[in-house]
mmCIF file of C-alpha atoms and ligand atoms in Angstrom:
data_model
loop_
_atom_site.group_PDB
_atom_site.id
_atom_site.type_symbol
_atom_site.label_atom_id
_atom_site.label_comp_id
_atom_site.label_asym_id
_atom_site.label_seq_id
_atom_site.Cartn_x
_atom_site.Cartn_y
_atom_site.Cartn_z
ATOM 1 C CA MET A 745 -196.228 188.271 42.248
ATOM 2 C CA MET A 746 -199.094 188.217 39.050
ATOM 3 C CA TYR A 747 -200.133 191.804 37.755
ATOM 4 C CA LYS A 748 -203.982 191.785 36.773
ATOM 5 C CA HIS A 749 -203.898 192.050 33.114
ATOM 6 C CA PHE A 750 -205.522 195.008 30.862
ATOM 7 C CA VAL A 751 -206.769 192.849 28.182
ATOM 8 C CA VAL A 752 -205.623 194.306 24.648
ATOM 9 C CA LYS A 753 -208.417 192.990 22.849
ATOM 10 C CA ASP A 754 -208.273 193.927 19.462
ATOM 11 C CA ASP A 755 -204.728 193.001 18.881
ATOM 12 C CA THR A 756 -203.791 189.625 19.562
ATOM 13 C CA GLU A 757 -200.406 189.163 19.047
ATOM 14 C CA VAL A 758 -199.671 192.427 21.558
ATOM 15 C CA ASP A 759 -201.597 190.892 24.079
ATOM 16 C CA GLU A 760 -200.167 187.437 24.088
ATOM 17 C CA LEU A 761 -196.818 189.063 24.426
ATOM 18 C CA ILE A 762 -198.175 190.958 27.340
ATOM 19 C CA LYS A 763 -199.129 187.706 29.069
ATOM 20 C CA ALA A 764 -196.114 186.372 28.054
ATOM 21 C CA GLU A 765 -194.141 188.707 29.802
ATOM 22 C CA ALA A 766 -196.351 189.317 32.935
ATOM 23 C CA LYS A 767 -195.766 185.814 33.465
ATOM 24 C CA ARG A 768 -191.883 186.273 32.921
ATOM 25 C CA GLN A 769 -191.706 188.556 35.038
ATOM 26 C CA ALA A 770 -193.972 186.784 37.842
ATOM 27 C CA GLU A 771 -192.017 183.782 37.909
ATOM 28 C CA ASP A 772 -188.248 184.771 37.491
ATOM 29 C CA ILE A 773 -186.009 185.499 40.207
ATOM 30 C CA GLN A 774 -185.495 189.168 39.193
ATOM 31 C CA LEU A 775 -182.082 190.617 40.828
ATOM 32 C CA ILE A 776 -181.641 193.171 37.993
ATOM 33 C CA PRO A 777 -180.920 196.402 40.638
ATOM 34 C CA SER A 778 -182.336 198.480 38.337
ATOM 35 C CA GLU A 779 -185.811 197.279 37.785
ATOM 36 C CA ASN A 780 -188.553 196.953 40.203
ATOM 37 C CA TYR A 781 -192.638 195.725 40.255
ATOM 38 C CA VAL A 782 -194.737 199.612 39.739
ATOM 39 C CA SER A 783 -198.179 199.221 41.851
ATOM 40 C CA ASP A 784 -201.851 198.634 39.901
ATOM 41 C CA ASP A 785 -202.187 202.248 40.521
ATOM 42 C CA VAL A 786 -199.120 203.353 38.974
ATOM 43 C CA ARG A 787 -200.027 201.187 35.940
ATOM 44 C CA ALA A 788 -203.888 202.313 36.205
ATOM 45 C CA ALA A 789 -202.022 206.026 36.508
ATOM 46 C CA LEU A 790 -200.162 205.279 32.724
ATOM 47 C CA ALA A 791 -203.261 203.869 30.663
ATOM 48 C CA SER A 792 -205.145 206.970 31.635
ATOM 49 C CA PRO A 793 -206.260 209.708 29.035
ATOM 50 C CA PHE A 794 -203.445 212.123 30.283
ATOM 51 C CA THR A 795 -201.868 210.097 27.764
ATOM 52 C CA ASN A 796 -203.904 212.226 24.750
ATOM 53 C CA ARG A 797 -202.818 215.371 25.957
ATOM 54 C CA TYR A 798 -199.989 217.779 24.455
ATOM 55 C CA SER A 799 -199.192 220.407 27.054
ATOM 56 C CA GLU A 800 -196.320 222.032 26.354
ATOM 57 C CA GLY A 801 -195.137 224.382 28.985
ATOM 58 C CA TYR A 802 -195.923 224.721 32.480
ATOM 59 C CA PRO A 803 -198.691 224.720 35.053
ATOM 60 C CA GLY A 804 -200.293 227.778 34.411
ATOM 61 C CA LYS A 805 -198.083 228.503 31.197
ATOM 62 C CA ARG A 806 -199.395 226.487 28.747
ATOM 63 C CA TYR A 807 -199.728 226.566 24.747
ATOM 64 C CA TYR A 808 -202.869 224.480 24.215
ATOM 65 C CA GLY A 809 -206.225 224.806 25.815
ATOM 66 C CA GLY A 810 -208.029 222.087 27.751
ATOM 67 C CA GLN A 811 -205.417 222.473 30.635
ATOM 68 C CA LYS A 812 -207.066 222.799 33.655
ATOM 69 C CA TYR A 813 -206.705 219.131 34.410
ATOM 70 C CA THR A 814 -203.147 218.718 33.281
ATOM 71 C CA ASP A 815 -202.329 221.982 35.082
ATOM 72 C CA GLN A 816 -203.317 220.667 38.932
ATOM 73 C CA LEU A 817 -201.834 217.183 37.928
ATOM 74 C CA GLU A 818 -198.109 218.561 37.458
ATOM 75 C CA GLN A 819 -198.486 220.973 40.204
ATOM 76 C CA LEU A 820 -199.593 217.676 42.387
ATOM 77 C CA ALA A 821 -196.263 215.618 40.959
ATOM 78 C CA ILE A 822 -194.263 218.765 41.516
ATOM 79 C CA ASP A 823 -195.236 219.496 45.370
ATOM 80 C CA ARG A 824 -194.988 215.657 46.086
ATOM 81 C CA ALA A 825 -191.617 215.346 44.805
ATOM 82 C CA LYS A 826 -190.576 218.707 46.032
ATOM 83 C CA LYS A 827 -191.940 217.138 49.521
ATOM 84 C CA LEU A 828 -190.470 213.868 49.178
ATOM 85 C CA PHE A 829 -186.929 215.281 48.426
ATOM 86 C CA ARG A 830 -186.856 218.294 50.350
ATOM 87 C CA ALA A 831 -186.294 220.078 46.918
ATOM 88 C CA ASP A 832 -187.235 223.801 46.599
ATOM 89 C CA HIS A 833 -187.960 223.053 42.821
ATOM 90 C CA ALA A 834 -188.999 220.217 40.824
ATOM 91 C CA ASN A 835 -189.222 219.571 36.713
ATOM 92 C CA VAL A 836 -191.189 216.270 36.500
ATOM 93 C CA GLN A 837 -191.232 216.182 32.458
ATOM 94 C CA PRO A 838 -187.697 214.696 31.853
ATOM 95 C CA HIS A 839 -188.906 211.236 30.289
ATOM 96 C CA SER A 840 -186.316 209.479 31.447
ATOM 97 C CA GLY A 841 -182.312 209.704 33.439
ATOM 98 C CA ALA A 842 -180.714 210.449 30.688
ATOM 99 C CA PRO A 843 -182.389 213.581 29.305
ATOM 100 C CA ALA A 844 -182.745 214.952 32.922
ATOM 101 C CA ASN A 845 -178.730 214.646 32.939
ATOM 102 C CA GLU A 846 -178.461 215.930 29.699
ATOM 103 C CA ALA A 847 -180.820 218.795 30.630
ATOM 104 C CA VAL A 848 -178.506 220.019 33.698
ATOM 105 C CA TYR A 849 -175.478 220.004 31.192
ATOM 106 C CA SER A 850 -177.111 221.833 28.674
ATOM 107 C CA ALA A 851 -178.336 224.303 31.132
ATOM 108 C CA TRP A 852 -175.450 224.598 32.837
ATOM 109 C CA LEU A 853 -172.200 224.389 30.466
ATOM 110 C CA GLU A 854 -171.089 225.653 26.979
ATOM 111 C CA PRO A 855 -169.359 223.314 24.557
ATOM 112 C CA GLY A 856 -165.657 222.020 25.759
ATOM 113 C CA ASP A 857 -166.612 223.098 29.330
ATOM 114 C CA THR A 858 -165.177 220.328 31.987
ATOM 115 C CA VAL A 859 -166.815 218.402 33.901
ATOM 116 C CA LEU A 860 -166.029 215.680 36.608
ATOM 117 C CA ALA A 861 -167.730 212.567 37.301
ATOM 118 C CA MET A 862 -167.328 209.032 38.045
ATOM 119 C CA ASP A 863 -165.811 206.525 35.481
ATOM 120 C CA LEU A 864 -168.397 204.331 33.952
ATOM 121 C CA SER A 865 -166.049 201.187 34.592
ATOM 122 C CA HIS A 866 -166.005 202.583 38.455
ATOM 123 C CA GLY A 867 -169.237 202.735 38.601
ATOM 124 C CA GLY A 868 -170.350 205.877 36.919
ATOM 125 C CA HIS A 869 -173.131 206.252 34.510
ATOM 126 C CA LEU A 870 -173.103 206.352 30.403
ATOM 127 C CA THR A 871 -174.259 210.020 30.970
ATOM 128 C CA HIS A 872 -171.472 210.989 32.987
ATOM 129 C CA GLY A 873 -169.128 211.189 30.272
ATOM 130 C CA ALA A 874 -168.275 207.932 28.391
ATOM 131 C CA PRO A 875 -166.535 208.389 25.382
ATOM 132 C CA VAL A 876 -169.500 206.940 22.984
ATOM 133 C CA THR A 877 -172.173 209.454 24.532
ATOM 134 C CA ARG A 878 -172.706 212.485 22.857
ATOM 135 C CA SER A 879 -172.033 214.457 25.591
ATOM 136 C CA ALA A 880 -168.572 213.076 25.836
ATOM 137 C CA ARG A 881 -168.256 214.872 22.123
ATOM 138 C CA LEU A 882 -169.466 218.015 23.512
ATOM 139 C CA TYR A 883 -167.805 218.643 26.719
ATOM 140 C CA ASN A 884 -164.358 217.569 28.384
ATOM 141 C CA PHE A 885 -165.296 215.120 30.969
ATOM 142 C CA VAL A 886 -162.335 214.194 33.445
ATOM 143 C CA ARG A 887 -163.274 210.786 35.416
ATOM 144 C CA TYR A 888 -162.865 210.017 38.863
ATOM 145 C CA GLY A 889 -162.822 206.586 40.184
ATOM 146 C CA VAL A 890 -162.348 203.691 43.525
ATOM 147 C CA LYS A 891 -159.136 203.346 45.376
ATOM 148 C CA ASP A 892 -159.175 199.858 45.170
ATOM 149 C CA LEU A 893 -161.727 196.960 44.603
ATOM 150 C CA GLU A 894 -161.702 195.801 48.140
ATOM 151 C CA THR A 895 -162.753 198.947 50.099
ATOM 152 C CA ALA A 896 -164.222 200.620 46.547
ATOM 153 C CA GLU A 897 -163.874 203.847 48.328
ATOM 154 C CA ILE A 898 -164.065 206.531 46.331
ATOM 155 C CA ASP A 899 -160.423 208.169 45.963
ATOM 156 C CA TYR A 900 -161.332 211.849 47.518
ATOM 157 C CA ASP A 901 -157.761 213.008 47.042
ATOM 158 C CA GLU A 902 -157.491 212.189 43.574
ATOM 159 C CA LEU A 903 -160.948 213.993 42.951
ATOM 160 C CA ARG A 904 -159.731 216.940 44.760
ATOM 161 C CA ARG A 905 -156.201 216.917 42.636
ATOM 162 C CA LEU A 906 -158.259 216.857 39.602
ATOM 163 C CA ALA A 907 -160.643 219.323 40.445
ATOM 164 C CA LEU A 908 -158.094 221.593 41.019
ATOM 165 C CA GLU A 909 -155.795 220.900 38.017
ATOM 166 C CA HIS A 910 -158.498 220.940 35.766
ATOM 167 C CA LYS A 911 -161.158 223.724 36.886
ATOM 168 C CA PRO A 912 -164.300 221.471 36.097
ATOM 169 C CA LYS A 913 -167.572 224.027 36.062
ATOM 170 C CA LEU A 914 -169.749 220.573 37.262
ATOM 171 C CA ILE A 915 -168.988 218.013 39.437
ATOM 172 C CA ILE A 916 -171.207 215.192 39.289
ATOM 173 C CA ALA A 917 -171.723 212.713 42.202
ATOM 174 C CA GLY A 918 -173.694 209.081 41.464
ATOM 175 C CA PHE A 919 -173.664 205.816 40.123
ATOM 176 C CA SER A 920 -175.105 203.172 38.347
ATOM 177 C CA ALA A 921 -173.032 200.802 39.458
ATOM 178 C CA TYR A 922 -171.611 201.307 43.094
ATOM 179 C CA PRO A 923 -172.023 199.462 46.365
ATOM 180 C CA GLY A 924 -170.937 202.240 48.527
ATOM 181 C CA GLU A 925 -172.056 205.336 49.937
ATOM 182 C CA LEU A 926 -170.942 208.774 48.531
ATOM 183 C CA ASP A 927 -169.614 211.362 51.295
ATOM 184 C CA TYR A 928 -171.349 214.320 50.158
ATOM 185 C CA GLU A 929 -169.572 216.668 52.375
ATOM 186 C CA LYS A 930 -166.530 215.700 50.817
ATOM 187 C CA PHE A 931 -167.964 216.150 47.065
ATOM 188 C CA ALA A 932 -169.448 219.676 48.383
ATOM 189 C CA GLU A 933 -166.149 220.882 50.091
ATOM 190 C CA ILE A 934 -164.243 220.081 47.121
ATOM 191 C CA GLY A 935 -166.844 221.607 44.529
ATOM 192 C CA ASN A 936 -167.368 225.200 47.004
ATOM 193 C CA GLU A 937 -163.307 225.512 46.526
ATOM 194 C CA VAL A 938 -163.248 225.591 42.664
ATOM 195 C CA GLY A 939 -166.950 227.100 42.357
ATOM 196 C CA ALA A 940 -168.348 224.294 40.677
ATOM 197 C CA LEU A 941 -172.261 223.123 40.346
ATOM 198 C CA LEU A 942 -173.034 220.225 42.091
ATOM 199 C CA MET A 943 -174.895 217.460 40.784
ATOM 200 C CA ALA A 944 -175.974 214.310 42.184
ATOM 201 C CA ASP A 945 -177.707 211.789 39.430
ATOM 202 C CA MET A 946 -179.688 209.317 42.703
ATOM 203 C CA ALA A 947 -181.178 207.679 39.811
ATOM 204 C CA HIS A 948 -180.409 203.959 41.569
ATOM 205 C CA ILE A 949 -180.902 205.197 45.320
ATOM 206 C CA ALA A 950 -183.519 207.802 45.244
ATOM 207 C CA GLY A 951 -185.987 205.118 46.554
ATOM 208 C CA LEU A 952 -183.845 204.815 49.519
ATOM 209 C CA ILE A 953 -183.417 208.425 50.193
ATOM 210 C CA ALA A 954 -187.246 208.520 50.150
ATOM 211 C CA GLY A 955 -187.699 205.414 52.221
ATOM 212 C CA GLY A 956 -184.523 207.364 54.726
ATOM 213 C CA VAL A 957 -182.056 204.728 54.161
ATOM 214 C CA ALA A 958 -179.956 207.199 52.223
ATOM 215 C CA LYS A 959 -178.592 210.307 52.433
ATOM 216 C CA ASN A 960 -180.068 212.914 50.892
ATOM 217 C CA PRO A 961 -177.300 215.217 48.906
ATOM 218 C CA LEU A 962 -179.579 218.254 48.771
ATOM 219 C CA ASP A 963 -179.001 218.357 52.512
ATOM 220 C CA TYR A 964 -174.963 218.381 52.535
ATOM 221 C CA GLY A 965 -174.868 221.637 49.683
ATOM 222 C CA PHE A 966 -175.534 219.809 46.080
ATOM 223 C CA HIS A 967 -177.512 222.381 43.984
ATOM 224 C CA VAL A 968 -179.082 219.441 41.556
ATOM 225 C CA MET A 969 -179.740 216.051 41.875
ATOM 226 C CA THR A 970 -181.130 213.815 39.129
ATOM 227 C CA THR A 971 -183.525 211.061 39.108
ATOM 228 C CA THR A 972 -185.334 208.666 37.788
ATOM 229 C CA THR A 973 -188.122 207.313 38.463
ATOM 230 C CA HIS A 974 -188.483 203.450 38.353
ATOM 231 C CA LYS A 975 -186.139 201.787 40.023
ATOM 232 C CA THR A 976 -185.690 201.983 43.947
ATOM 233 C CA LEU A 977 -188.739 204.591 43.790
ATOM 234 C CA ARG A 978 -190.466 202.394 42.222
ATOM 235 C CA GLY A 979 -192.748 204.503 39.834
ATOM 236 C CA PRO A 980 -193.072 204.990 35.959
ATOM 237 C CA ARG A 981 -190.369 204.989 33.315
ATOM 238 C CA GLY A 982 -189.214 208.525 33.705
ATOM 239 C CA GLY A 983 -187.100 211.336 34.896
ATOM 240 C CA LEU A 984 -187.156 214.276 37.469
ATOM 241 C CA ILE A 985 -184.558 216.977 38.263
ATOM 242 C CA LEU A 986 -184.917 218.743 42.353
ATOM 243 C CA THR A 987 -183.114 221.724 42.573
ATOM 244 C CA LYS A 988 -182.564 224.009 45.225
ATOM 245 C CA GLY A 989 -183.605 227.151 44.827
ATOM 246 C CA MET A 990 -186.476 229.090 43.520
ATOM 247 C CA VAL A 991 -187.566 230.080 39.936
ATOM 248 C CA SER A 992 -186.946 233.518 39.017
ATOM 249 C CA ASN A 993 -189.173 235.221 36.601
ATOM 250 C CA PRO A 994 -189.647 233.386 33.836
ATOM 251 C CA LEU A 995 -189.800 236.482 31.191
ATOM 252 C CA LYS A 996 -186.043 237.457 31.840
ATOM 253 C CA THR A 997 -183.364 236.693 30.750
ATOM 254 C CA VAL A 998 -181.270 234.630 33.050
ATOM 255 C CA GLU A 999 -177.815 234.398 33.461
ATOM 256 C CA LYS A 1000 -175.947 231.112 34.212
ATOM 257 C CA THR A 1001 -175.469 231.710 37.906
ATOM 258 C CA ILE A 1002 -175.984 228.624 40.558
ATOM 259 C CA GLU A 1003 -179.279 230.882 42.071
ATOM 260 C CA ASN A 1004 -180.985 230.899 38.361
ATOM 261 C CA ILE A 1005 -180.491 227.041 38.097
ATOM 262 C CA PRO A 1006 -183.738 225.966 38.390
ATOM 263 C CA THR A 1007 -184.973 228.567 35.218
ATOM 264 C CA LEU A 1008 -182.314 227.385 33.498
ATOM 265 C CA ILE A 1009 -183.058 223.673 34.048
ATOM 266 C CA ASP A 1010 -187.074 224.445 33.175
ATOM 267 C CA ARG A 1011 -185.854 226.357 30.277
ATOM 268 C CA THR A 1012 -183.846 223.658 28.629
ATOM 269 C CA VAL A 1013 -186.481 220.817 29.335
ATOM 270 C CA PHE A 1014 -188.919 222.784 27.865
ATOM 271 C CA PRO A 1015 -188.405 224.516 25.152
ATOM 272 C CA GLY A 1016 -184.890 223.203 24.978
ATOM 273 C CA MET A 1017 -184.855 219.706 24.699
ATOM 274 C CA GLN A 1018 -188.429 218.402 25.088
ATOM 275 C CA GLY A 1019 -191.888 218.769 23.417
ATOM 276 C CA GLY A 1020 -194.621 217.978 25.080
ATOM 277 C CA PRO A 1021 -194.163 216.011 28.409
ATOM 278 C CA HIS A 1022 -196.113 212.847 28.656
ATOM 279 C CA MET A 1023 -198.717 213.527 31.252
ATOM 280 C CA ASN A 1024 -200.076 210.056 31.659
ATOM 281 C CA THR A 1025 -196.292 209.252 33.003
ATOM 282 C CA ILE A 1026 -196.246 212.437 35.049
ATOM 283 C CA ALA A 1027 -200.061 211.313 36.418
ATOM 284 C CA ALA A 1028 -198.114 207.910 37.658
ATOM 285 C CA LYS A 1029 -194.801 209.809 38.629
ATOM 286 C CA ALA A 1030 -197.347 211.495 40.900
ATOM 287 C CA VAL A 1031 -198.714 208.144 41.996
ATOM 288 C CA ALA A 1032 -195.245 207.083 43.046
ATOM 289 C CA PHE A 1033 -194.558 209.473 44.901
ATOM 290 C CA HIS A 1034 -197.685 209.472 47.118
ATOM 291 C CA GLU A 1035 -196.936 205.648 47.639
ATOM 292 C CA ALA A 1036 -192.987 206.802 48.433
ATOM 293 C CA LEU A 1037 -194.451 209.029 51.334
ATOM 294 C CA GLN A 1038 -196.363 206.804 53.112
ATOM 295 C CA PRO A 1039 -194.675 205.074 56.290
ATOM 296 C CA GLU A 1040 -194.912 201.628 54.420
ATOM 297 C CA PHE A 1041 -192.013 203.034 51.739
ATOM 298 C CA ALA A 1042 -189.501 203.426 54.717
ATOM 299 C CA ASP A 1043 -190.005 199.781 55.684
ATOM 300 C CA TYR A 1044 -189.894 198.467 52.006
ATOM 301 C CA ALA A 1045 -186.838 200.969 51.528
ATOM 302 C CA LYS A 1046 -185.347 199.778 54.622
ATOM 303 C CA GLN A 1047 -185.686 195.959 53.656
ATOM 304 C CA VAL A 1048 -184.421 196.785 50.375
ATOM 305 C CA VAL A 1049 -180.834 197.615 52.036
ATOM 306 C CA GLU A 1050 -181.372 194.354 54.276
ATOM 307 C CA ASN A 1051 -182.001 191.713 51.842
ATOM 308 C CA ALA A 1052 -179.268 193.162 49.878
ATOM 309 C CA ARG A 1053 -176.474 192.458 52.852
ATOM 310 C CA ALA A 1054 -177.959 188.868 53.679
ATOM 311 C CA LEU A 1055 -177.568 188.538 49.867
ATOM 312 C CA THR A 1056 -173.635 189.681 50.185
ATOM 313 C CA GLU A 1057 -172.905 187.540 53.056
ATOM 314 C CA GLU A 1058 -174.319 184.588 51.436
ATOM 315 C CA LEU A 1059 -172.864 185.245 47.941
ATOM 316 C CA GLN A 1060 -169.075 185.505 49.402
ATOM 317 C CA LYS A 1061 -169.647 182.414 51.613
ATOM 318 C CA GLY A 1062 -170.070 180.985 48.487
ATOM 319 C CA GLY A 1063 -166.709 182.099 46.943
ATOM 320 C CA LEU A 1064 -168.101 184.591 45.036
ATOM 321 C CA LYS A 1065 -166.090 187.690 45.276
ATOM 322 C CA LEU A 1066 -168.145 191.373 45.745
ATOM 323 C CA ILE A 1067 -166.402 194.922 44.740
ATOM 324 C CA GLY A 1068 -166.144 197.017 47.635
ATOM 325 C CA GLY A 1069 -166.200 193.208 50.362
ATOM 326 C CA GLY A 1070 -170.113 194.069 50.174
ATOM 327 C CA THR A 1071 -172.696 196.825 49.849
ATOM 328 C CA LYS A 1072 -174.248 199.426 51.570
ATOM 329 C CA ASN A 1073 -177.099 199.932 49.222
ATOM 330 C CA HIS A 1074 -179.626 197.785 47.364
ATOM 331 C CA LEU A 1075 -177.127 196.830 44.456
ATOM 332 C CA ILE A 1076 -174.271 193.968 44.358
ATOM 333 C CA LEU A 1077 -171.238 193.780 42.105
ATOM 334 C CA ALA A 1078 -169.602 190.562 42.335
ATOM 335 C CA ASP A 1079 -165.800 189.967 40.197
ATOM 336 C CA VAL A 1080 -167.506 186.276 38.324
ATOM 337 C CA TYR A 1081 -164.343 185.931 36.179
ATOM 338 C CA GLY A 1082 -161.899 186.648 39.304
ATOM 339 C CA SER A 1083 -164.103 183.658 41.470
ATOM 340 C CA PHE A 1084 -164.944 181.246 39.043
ATOM 341 C CA GLY A 1085 -162.987 182.206 35.710
ATOM 342 C CA ILE A 1086 -166.289 182.489 33.861
ATOM 343 C CA ASP A 1087 -167.360 185.814 32.520
ATOM 344 C CA GLY A 1088 -170.058 187.984 33.289
ATOM 345 C CA LYS A 1089 -172.019 187.035 30.362
ATOM 346 C CA GLU A 1090 -171.546 183.655 30.488
ATOM 347 C CA ALA A 1091 -172.805 183.961 34.010
ATOM 348 C CA GLN A 1092 -175.846 185.841 33.348
ATOM 349 C CA GLU A 1093 -176.713 183.345 30.525
ATOM 350 C CA TRP A 1094 -176.798 180.574 32.947
ATOM 351 C CA LEU A 1095 -178.376 182.246 35.713
ATOM 352 C CA GLU A 1096 -180.879 183.198 33.279
ATOM 353 C CA LYS A 1097 -181.705 179.376 32.400
ATOM 354 C CA GLU A 1098 -182.455 178.735 35.895
ATOM 355 C CA GLY A 1099 -184.914 181.430 36.043
ATOM 356 C CA ILE A 1100 -182.587 184.034 37.729
ATOM 357 C CA ILE A 1101 -182.234 187.202 35.738
ATOM 358 C CA VAL A 1102 -179.008 189.196 36.237
ATOM 359 C CA ASN A 1103 -176.653 191.854 34.188
ATOM 360 C CA ALA A 1104 -172.942 191.278 33.350
ATOM 361 C CA ASN A 1105 -171.086 194.261 34.019
ATOM 362 C CA SER A 1106 -167.801 195.799 34.192
ATOM 363 C CA ILE A 1107 -165.762 196.259 37.292
ATOM 364 C CA PRO A 1108 -163.215 198.730 37.878
ATOM 365 C CA ASP A 1109 -160.559 198.382 35.502
ATOM 366 C CA ASP A 1110 -162.149 195.510 34.033
ATOM 367 C CA THR A 1111 -159.184 193.527 32.042
ATOM 368 C CA LEU A 1112 -162.775 192.264 29.899
ATOM 369 C CA PRO A 1113 -164.510 193.531 27.010
ATOM 370 C CA PRO A 1114 -168.208 195.895 28.030
ATOM 371 C CA PHE A 1115 -169.834 192.742 26.094
ATOM 372 C CA ARG A 1116 -168.346 190.363 28.007
ATOM 373 C CA PRO A 1117 -167.217 191.984 31.068
ATOM 374 C CA SER A 1118 -165.549 190.107 34.472
ATOM 375 C CA GLY A 1119 -168.736 191.221 36.473
ATOM 376 C CA ILE A 1120 -172.442 190.504 37.251
ATOM 377 C CA ARG A 1121 -174.847 193.831 39.001
ATOM 378 C CA LEU A 1122 -177.481 191.747 41.182
ATOM 379 C CA GLY A 1123 -180.027 193.872 43.318
ATOM 380 C CA THR A 1124 -182.761 193.551 45.887
ATOM 381 C CA PRO A 1125 -185.573 196.163 44.906
ATOM 382 C CA ALA A 1126 -187.650 193.778 42.761
ATOM 383 C CA MET A 1127 -187.622 190.842 44.653
ATOM 384 C CA THR A 1128 -188.638 193.007 48.098
ATOM 385 C CA THR A 1129 -191.559 194.535 46.343
ATOM 386 C CA ARG A 1130 -192.480 190.725 45.869
ATOM 387 C CA GLY A 1131 -192.353 190.692 49.426
ATOM 388 C CA ALA A 1132 -188.922 188.454 49.759
ATOM 389 C CA THR A 1133 -187.366 188.354 53.251
ATOM 390 C CA VAL A 1134 -184.155 187.693 54.385
ATOM 391 C CA ASP A 1135 -184.461 184.349 54.482
ATOM 392 C CA ASP A 1136 -184.962 184.043 50.803
ATOM 393 C CA MET A 1137 -182.175 186.239 49.860
ATOM 394 C CA ILE A 1138 -179.761 183.250 51.243
ATOM 395 C CA ALA A 1139 -181.845 180.856 49.556
ATOM 396 C CA ILE A 1140 -181.233 182.703 46.467
ATOM 397 C CA ALA A 1141 -178.078 183.331 47.249
ATOM 398 C CA ARG A 1142 -177.144 179.479 47.504
ATOM 399 C CA LYS A 1143 -178.992 178.837 43.884
ATOM 400 C CA VAL A 1144 -176.749 181.555 42.382
ATOM 401 C CA ILE A 1145 -173.566 180.062 43.803
ATOM 402 C CA GLU A 1146 -174.915 176.888 43.006
ATOM 403 C CA VAL A 1147 -175.069 177.637 39.178
ATOM 404 C CA LEU A 1148 -172.176 179.733 39.168
ATOM 405 C CA ARG A 1149 -170.337 176.822 40.383
ATOM 406 C CA GLY A 1150 -171.595 173.893 38.264
HETATM 407 N N1 DSN B 2409 -179.921 201.147 32.573
HETATM 408 C C1 DSN B 2409 -179.556 201.884 34.189
HETATM 409 C C2 DSN B 2409 -179.059 200.950 34.777
HETATM 410 O O1 DSN B 2409 -179.391 199.381 34.623
HETATM 411 O O2 DSN B 2409 -178.542 200.787 35.727
HETATM 412 C C3 DSN B 2409 -179.301 202.801 34.262
HETATM 413 O O3 DSN B 2409 -179.385 204.163 33.233
#
C-alpha cells in the first residue's frame, strides 16, 4: 500500500524522509497493534488550511473571529462521534489519548484522591498511574491486575476488595496490552457500590467498538469513555472524550457531580489544559468518524479480529506462549523469553531485520526490566487495512516463528 506522495517541494531533506518512511510503511509487515494506515481523505483533511486557525472555545462560543467554518466542522465531528459511540456528549479537542485521560482526572479528582486502575505490566497504560507519570504524583493510584498468565482474566474479586478498601473516586477499565475482553457490567457493579466515576479507556479497541465486534462500555453504565482516534479507529493521531449526560449552563459554576461530568470535562480540556484545538486534526477526525460509520468498517473490524485469531493459532503451533492463551481482540502478547529464551527487545530487533515490525512489551509480573522485557506485542489492525486475510496471517506467523527460532 503505497501512499500518493504530497510533495514538499522546497525542502528536499524533509521530502526525502517522507518518501523513505512511506516506502518503509509500504514494504514492512506492520504488526504494532496501536498503529494503522489512514485513508487519503484523512491525510487530505490533515493537510487542509484548517491548520492555520486558532479556535479557542467551543462551537458558537469562540474567543477569535472568523469561526464560521471551524464551528460547523467541530460540530460535525462531535455529532459523528456521538452517533458512532452512542454517547450523549463528545469533546473532540484532546490532542491525544494521554491528555484526554489527564483531562478526566483533572475534571473529577482533587490531588490525593484515589483511583483504581490496571497495573501497567498487567496491560494497563502509562497514564493509568504508572509511578513515572505526573498523575501518579498527583493522585493515589491503586492497581489491579490479572489472575494468571494462562487465562489473563481480571481478578474481579480482588478488584472489588480493593474498591471496598480504598473507596476510589474513579475506576478505570482499559488497557494497552491486554488480549481479553473486560466485564463492564462487573466494573459498573463495583463502581456503583463504592460511588466511583466509571471511566473506560478504549484507545486500543475504539475501532472494534465502532465496528460492532467489541462491547461499548457506555452501554453498561460507564459515565466516561476516552480514546485515541488513530489505532483501530484508523483516524489521525488525536484524542476524544465521550460521556453520558449533557452539558449544563456553561455560565454557571458546576459542582463535581456525575451529572455535571460533560461540563466539567469541557471546561478542563479548554481552558483548563489546552489552548487552541488543532482544527485540521478535528477535520481529519470527522472524516475518520464518517468512514467508521460506513458498513464496510464493520467488515474491517470483523476481519481484524479474525486475523488476530488466525495469527494466535499459528504462533502457538510454532511454540510461542501467549498471555491469556490467545486473543479476544486485535492484539497479542507473547512471552518470547519463556518460549525461546530471548528477551522482547532482541526479538523486536531480529524481526525488524526481516521487515516485521513489532514492539517489545512487558508481560504480567515480568521478571525482566521494561526496556528489555520478556514479551512482544503484535496486532492486526494495520495489515488488515492493507488487505491481509487469514491466510496471510498464517504465513506471517510462520515467518515470525522462523525468525524467533533462528
Ligand atoms: N503507545 C500506545 C500503544 O502503543 O499502545 C499507547 O499510548
